[in-house]
mmCIF file of C-alpha atoms in Angstrom:
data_model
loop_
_atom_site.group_PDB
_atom_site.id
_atom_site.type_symbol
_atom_site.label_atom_id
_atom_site.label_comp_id
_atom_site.label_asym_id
_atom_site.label_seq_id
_atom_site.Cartn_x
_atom_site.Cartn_y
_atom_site.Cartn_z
ATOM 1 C CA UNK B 1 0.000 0.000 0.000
ATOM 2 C CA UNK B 2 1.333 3.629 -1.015
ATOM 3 C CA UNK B 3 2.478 6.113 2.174
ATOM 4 C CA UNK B 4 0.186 7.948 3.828
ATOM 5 C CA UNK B 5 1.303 11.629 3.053
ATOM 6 C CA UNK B 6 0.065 12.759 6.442
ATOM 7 C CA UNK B 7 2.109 10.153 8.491
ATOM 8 C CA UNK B 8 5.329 11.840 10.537
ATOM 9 C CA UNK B 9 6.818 8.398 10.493
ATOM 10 C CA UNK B 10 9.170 8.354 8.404
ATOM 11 C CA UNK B 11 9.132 6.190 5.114
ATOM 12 C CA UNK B 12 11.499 3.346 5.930
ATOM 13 C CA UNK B 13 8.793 0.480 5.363
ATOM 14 C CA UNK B 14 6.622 -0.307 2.832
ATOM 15 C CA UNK B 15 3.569 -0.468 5.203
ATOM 16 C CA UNK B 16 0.490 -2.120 4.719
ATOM 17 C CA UNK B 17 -2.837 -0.097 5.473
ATOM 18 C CA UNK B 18 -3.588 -1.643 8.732
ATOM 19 C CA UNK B 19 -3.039 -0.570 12.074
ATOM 20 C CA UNK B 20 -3.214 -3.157 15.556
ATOM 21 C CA UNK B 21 -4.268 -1.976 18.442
ATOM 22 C CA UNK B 22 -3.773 -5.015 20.939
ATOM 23 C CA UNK B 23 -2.615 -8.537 20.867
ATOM 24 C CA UNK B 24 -3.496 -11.896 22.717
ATOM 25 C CA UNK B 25 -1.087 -14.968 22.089
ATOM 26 C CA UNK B 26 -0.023 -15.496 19.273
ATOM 27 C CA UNK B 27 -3.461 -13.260 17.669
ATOM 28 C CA UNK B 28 -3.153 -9.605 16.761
ATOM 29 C CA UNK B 29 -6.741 -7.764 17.086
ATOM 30 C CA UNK B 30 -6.900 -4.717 14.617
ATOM 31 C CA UNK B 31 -8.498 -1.014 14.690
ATOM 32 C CA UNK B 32 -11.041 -2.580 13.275
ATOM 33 C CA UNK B 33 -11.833 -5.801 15.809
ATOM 34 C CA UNK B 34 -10.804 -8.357 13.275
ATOM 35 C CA UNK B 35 -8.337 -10.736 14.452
ATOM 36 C CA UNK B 36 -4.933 -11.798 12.489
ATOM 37 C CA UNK B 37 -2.451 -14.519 13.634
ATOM 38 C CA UNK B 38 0.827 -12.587 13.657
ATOM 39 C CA UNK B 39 3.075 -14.475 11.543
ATOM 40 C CA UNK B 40 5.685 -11.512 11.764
ATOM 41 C CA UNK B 41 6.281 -11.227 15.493
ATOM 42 C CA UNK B 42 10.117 -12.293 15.245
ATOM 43 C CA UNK B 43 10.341 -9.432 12.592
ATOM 44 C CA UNK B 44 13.742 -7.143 14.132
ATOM 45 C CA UNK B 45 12.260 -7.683 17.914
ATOM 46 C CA UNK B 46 11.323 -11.095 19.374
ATOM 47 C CA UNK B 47 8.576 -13.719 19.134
ATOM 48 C CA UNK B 48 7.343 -13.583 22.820
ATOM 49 C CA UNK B 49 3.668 -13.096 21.721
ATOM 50 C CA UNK B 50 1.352 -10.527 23.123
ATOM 51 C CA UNK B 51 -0.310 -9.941 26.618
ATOM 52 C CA UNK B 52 1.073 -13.168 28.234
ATOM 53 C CA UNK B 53 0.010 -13.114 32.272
ATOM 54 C CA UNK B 54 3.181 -14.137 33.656
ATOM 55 C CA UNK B 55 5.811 -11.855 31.067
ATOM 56 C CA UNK B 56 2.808 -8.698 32.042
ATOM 57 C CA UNK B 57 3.389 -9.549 35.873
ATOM 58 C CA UNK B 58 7.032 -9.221 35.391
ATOM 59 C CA UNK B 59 6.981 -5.987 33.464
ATOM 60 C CA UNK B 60 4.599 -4.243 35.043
ATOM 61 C CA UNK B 61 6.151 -5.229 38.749
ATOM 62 C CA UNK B 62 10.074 -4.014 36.556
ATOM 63 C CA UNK B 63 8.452 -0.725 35.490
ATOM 64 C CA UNK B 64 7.772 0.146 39.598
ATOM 65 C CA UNK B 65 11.391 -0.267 40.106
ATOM 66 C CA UNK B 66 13.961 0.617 37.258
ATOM 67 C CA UNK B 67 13.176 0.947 33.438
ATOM 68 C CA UNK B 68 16.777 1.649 32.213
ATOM 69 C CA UNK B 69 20.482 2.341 33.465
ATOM 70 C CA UNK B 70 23.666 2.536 31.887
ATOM 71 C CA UNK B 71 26.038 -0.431 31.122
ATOM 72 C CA UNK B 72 28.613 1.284 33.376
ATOM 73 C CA UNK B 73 26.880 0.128 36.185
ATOM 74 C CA UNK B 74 26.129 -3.293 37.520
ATOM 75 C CA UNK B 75 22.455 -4.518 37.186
ATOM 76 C CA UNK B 76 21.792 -7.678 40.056
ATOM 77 C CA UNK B 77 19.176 -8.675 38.202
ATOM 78 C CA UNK B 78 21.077 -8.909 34.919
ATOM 79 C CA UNK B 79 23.644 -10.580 36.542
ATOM 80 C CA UNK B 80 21.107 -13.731 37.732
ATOM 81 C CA UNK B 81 19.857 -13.727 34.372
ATOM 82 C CA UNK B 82 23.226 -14.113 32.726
ATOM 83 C CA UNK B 83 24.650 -16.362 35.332
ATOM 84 C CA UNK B 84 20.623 -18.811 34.472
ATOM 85 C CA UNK B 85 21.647 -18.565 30.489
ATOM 86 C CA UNK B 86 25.381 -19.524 30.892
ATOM 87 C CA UNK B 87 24.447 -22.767 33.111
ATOM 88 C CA UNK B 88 21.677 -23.683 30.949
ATOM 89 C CA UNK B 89 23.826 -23.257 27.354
ATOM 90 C CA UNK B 90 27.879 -23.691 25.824
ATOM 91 C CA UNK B 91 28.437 -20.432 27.073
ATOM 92 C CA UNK B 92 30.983 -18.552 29.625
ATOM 93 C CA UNK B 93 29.529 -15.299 28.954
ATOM 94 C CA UNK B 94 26.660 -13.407 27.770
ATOM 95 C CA UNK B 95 25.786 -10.029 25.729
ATOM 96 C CA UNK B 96 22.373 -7.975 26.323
ATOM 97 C CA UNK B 97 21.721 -5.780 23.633
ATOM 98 C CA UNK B 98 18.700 -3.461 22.753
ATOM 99 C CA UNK B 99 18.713 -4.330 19.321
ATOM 100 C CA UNK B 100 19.477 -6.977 16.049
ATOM 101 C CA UNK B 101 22.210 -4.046 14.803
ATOM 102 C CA UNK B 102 23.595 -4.427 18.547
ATOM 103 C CA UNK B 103 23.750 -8.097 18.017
ATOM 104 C CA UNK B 104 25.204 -8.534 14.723
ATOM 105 C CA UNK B 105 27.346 -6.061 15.311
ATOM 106 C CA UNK B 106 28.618 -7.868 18.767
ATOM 107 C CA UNK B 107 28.459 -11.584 16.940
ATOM 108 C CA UNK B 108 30.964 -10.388 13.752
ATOM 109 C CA UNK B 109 33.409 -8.422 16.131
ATOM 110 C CA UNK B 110 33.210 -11.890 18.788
ATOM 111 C CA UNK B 111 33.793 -13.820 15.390
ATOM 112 C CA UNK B 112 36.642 -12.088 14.236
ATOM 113 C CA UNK B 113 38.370 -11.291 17.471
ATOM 114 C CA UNK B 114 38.442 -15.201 18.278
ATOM 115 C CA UNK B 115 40.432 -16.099 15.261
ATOM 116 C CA UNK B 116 42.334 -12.889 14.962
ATOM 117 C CA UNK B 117 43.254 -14.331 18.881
ATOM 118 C CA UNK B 118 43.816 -17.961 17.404
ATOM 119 C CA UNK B 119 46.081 -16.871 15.077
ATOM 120 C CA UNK B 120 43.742 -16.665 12.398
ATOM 121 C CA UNK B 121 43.163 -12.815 11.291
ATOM 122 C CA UNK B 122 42.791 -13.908 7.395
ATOM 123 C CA UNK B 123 39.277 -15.477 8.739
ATOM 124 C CA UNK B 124 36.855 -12.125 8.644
ATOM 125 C CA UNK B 125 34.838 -13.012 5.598
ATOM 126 C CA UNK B 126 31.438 -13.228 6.486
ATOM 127 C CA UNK B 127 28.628 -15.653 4.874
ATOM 128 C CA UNK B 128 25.207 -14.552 4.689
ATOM 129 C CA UNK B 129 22.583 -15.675 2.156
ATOM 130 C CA UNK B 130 21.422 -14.163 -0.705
ATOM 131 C CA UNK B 131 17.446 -11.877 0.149
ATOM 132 C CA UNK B 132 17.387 -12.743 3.756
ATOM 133 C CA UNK B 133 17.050 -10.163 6.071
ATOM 134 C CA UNK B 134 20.499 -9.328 7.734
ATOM 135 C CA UNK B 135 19.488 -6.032 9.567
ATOM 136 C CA UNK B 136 19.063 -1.924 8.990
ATOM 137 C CA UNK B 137 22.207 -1.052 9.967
ATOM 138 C CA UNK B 138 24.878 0.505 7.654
ATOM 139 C CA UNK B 139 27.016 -2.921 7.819
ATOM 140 C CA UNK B 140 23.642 -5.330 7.532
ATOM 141 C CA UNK B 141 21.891 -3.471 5.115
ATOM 142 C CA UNK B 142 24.591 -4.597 2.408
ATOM 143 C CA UNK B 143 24.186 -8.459 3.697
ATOM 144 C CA UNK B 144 21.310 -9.204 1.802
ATOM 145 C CA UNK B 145 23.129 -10.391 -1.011
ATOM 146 C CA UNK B 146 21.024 -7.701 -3.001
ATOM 147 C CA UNK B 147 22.466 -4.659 -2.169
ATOM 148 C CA UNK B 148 18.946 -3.383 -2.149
ATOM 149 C CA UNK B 149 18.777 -1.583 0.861
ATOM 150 C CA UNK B 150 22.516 0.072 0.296
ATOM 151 C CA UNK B 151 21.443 1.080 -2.932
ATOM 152 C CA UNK B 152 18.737 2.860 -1.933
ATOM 153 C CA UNK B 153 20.451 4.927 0.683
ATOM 154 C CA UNK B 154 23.626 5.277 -0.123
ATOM 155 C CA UNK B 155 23.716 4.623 -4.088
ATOM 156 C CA UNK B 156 26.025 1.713 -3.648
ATOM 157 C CA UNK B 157 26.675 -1.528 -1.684
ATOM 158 C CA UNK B 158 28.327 -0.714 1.707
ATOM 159 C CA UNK B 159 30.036 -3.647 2.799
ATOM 160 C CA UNK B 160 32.034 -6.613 0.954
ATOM 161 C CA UNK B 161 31.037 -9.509 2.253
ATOM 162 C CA UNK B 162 30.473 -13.509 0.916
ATOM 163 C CA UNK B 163 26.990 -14.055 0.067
ATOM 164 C CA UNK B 164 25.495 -17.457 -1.036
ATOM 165 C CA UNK B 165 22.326 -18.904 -2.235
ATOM 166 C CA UNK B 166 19.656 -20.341 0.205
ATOM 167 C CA UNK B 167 19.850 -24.241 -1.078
ATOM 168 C CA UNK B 168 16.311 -25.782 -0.874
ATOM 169 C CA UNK B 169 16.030 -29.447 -1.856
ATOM 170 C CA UNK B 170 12.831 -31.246 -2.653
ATOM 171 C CA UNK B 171 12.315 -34.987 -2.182
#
């Protein structure tokens, strides 16, 4: 659907001519009451649904308390949370970040500090597949293997980077 002219958002979507007003589940509930199952809730956020009790009860009792604080200073809480993920996964460590760009941007430098520390620094080519969605970052815009997005804002591709095909076999 074209832009609404009137809307002060600006124009970085192609949006569709519908607006939500609440959510239940996995169910999105328009303006207009009709009810959609949101198949794009993982979309550049997360896929935690909408209006679950128990994740409400925990953000309404975090909002009495503390909404936000620097990373300078030590968070208890974030500390538990990390300490629960590392004994539960492979890892030693964890990274909170507020965003995908935060995350990609955390995973390549992790990548290419481990094998620039291994004695690897030739390994810093990064795959990515060919009109997936990398990101709106400077750096993940150009990881589409399009150069769509890069094109568009900056009149070229901004990174170098190995792209490949998505392989899908049928039986």
């Amino acid at each position: 659907m074209p832009h609404s002219a009137t809307s002060h958002l600006l124009p970085v979507f192609a949006r569709v001519d519908l607006g939500f007003e609440r959510g239940e589940g996995a169910w999105l509930i328009s303006t207009g009451g009709e009810r959609y199952l949101d198949f794009t809730s993982g979309v550049a956020v997360n896929a935690l649904g909408h209006c679950h009790p128990h994740l409400v009860a925990a953000l309404q009792e975090q909002a009495t308390k503390l909404w936000h604080m620097s990373n300078l200073f030590k968070s208890p809480d974030g500390e538990k949370l990390a300490a629960r993920l590392c004994e539960q996964s492979f890892a030693d460590f964890v990274f909170f970040a507020n965003s995908g760009a935060e995350a990609m941007e955390c995973a390549i430098k992790i990548t290419r500090k481990y094998h620039a520390a291994k004695g690897h620094p030739e390994r810093y080519r990064i795959v990515t597949f060919e009109g997936a969605f990398h990101g709106r970052n400077a750096g993940d815009a150009g990881r589409d293997g399009l150069g769509q997005i890069s094109r568009r804002l900056w009149g070229r591709r901004w990174t170098v980077l190995t792209r490949c095909r998505m392989a899908i076999w049928r039986r």
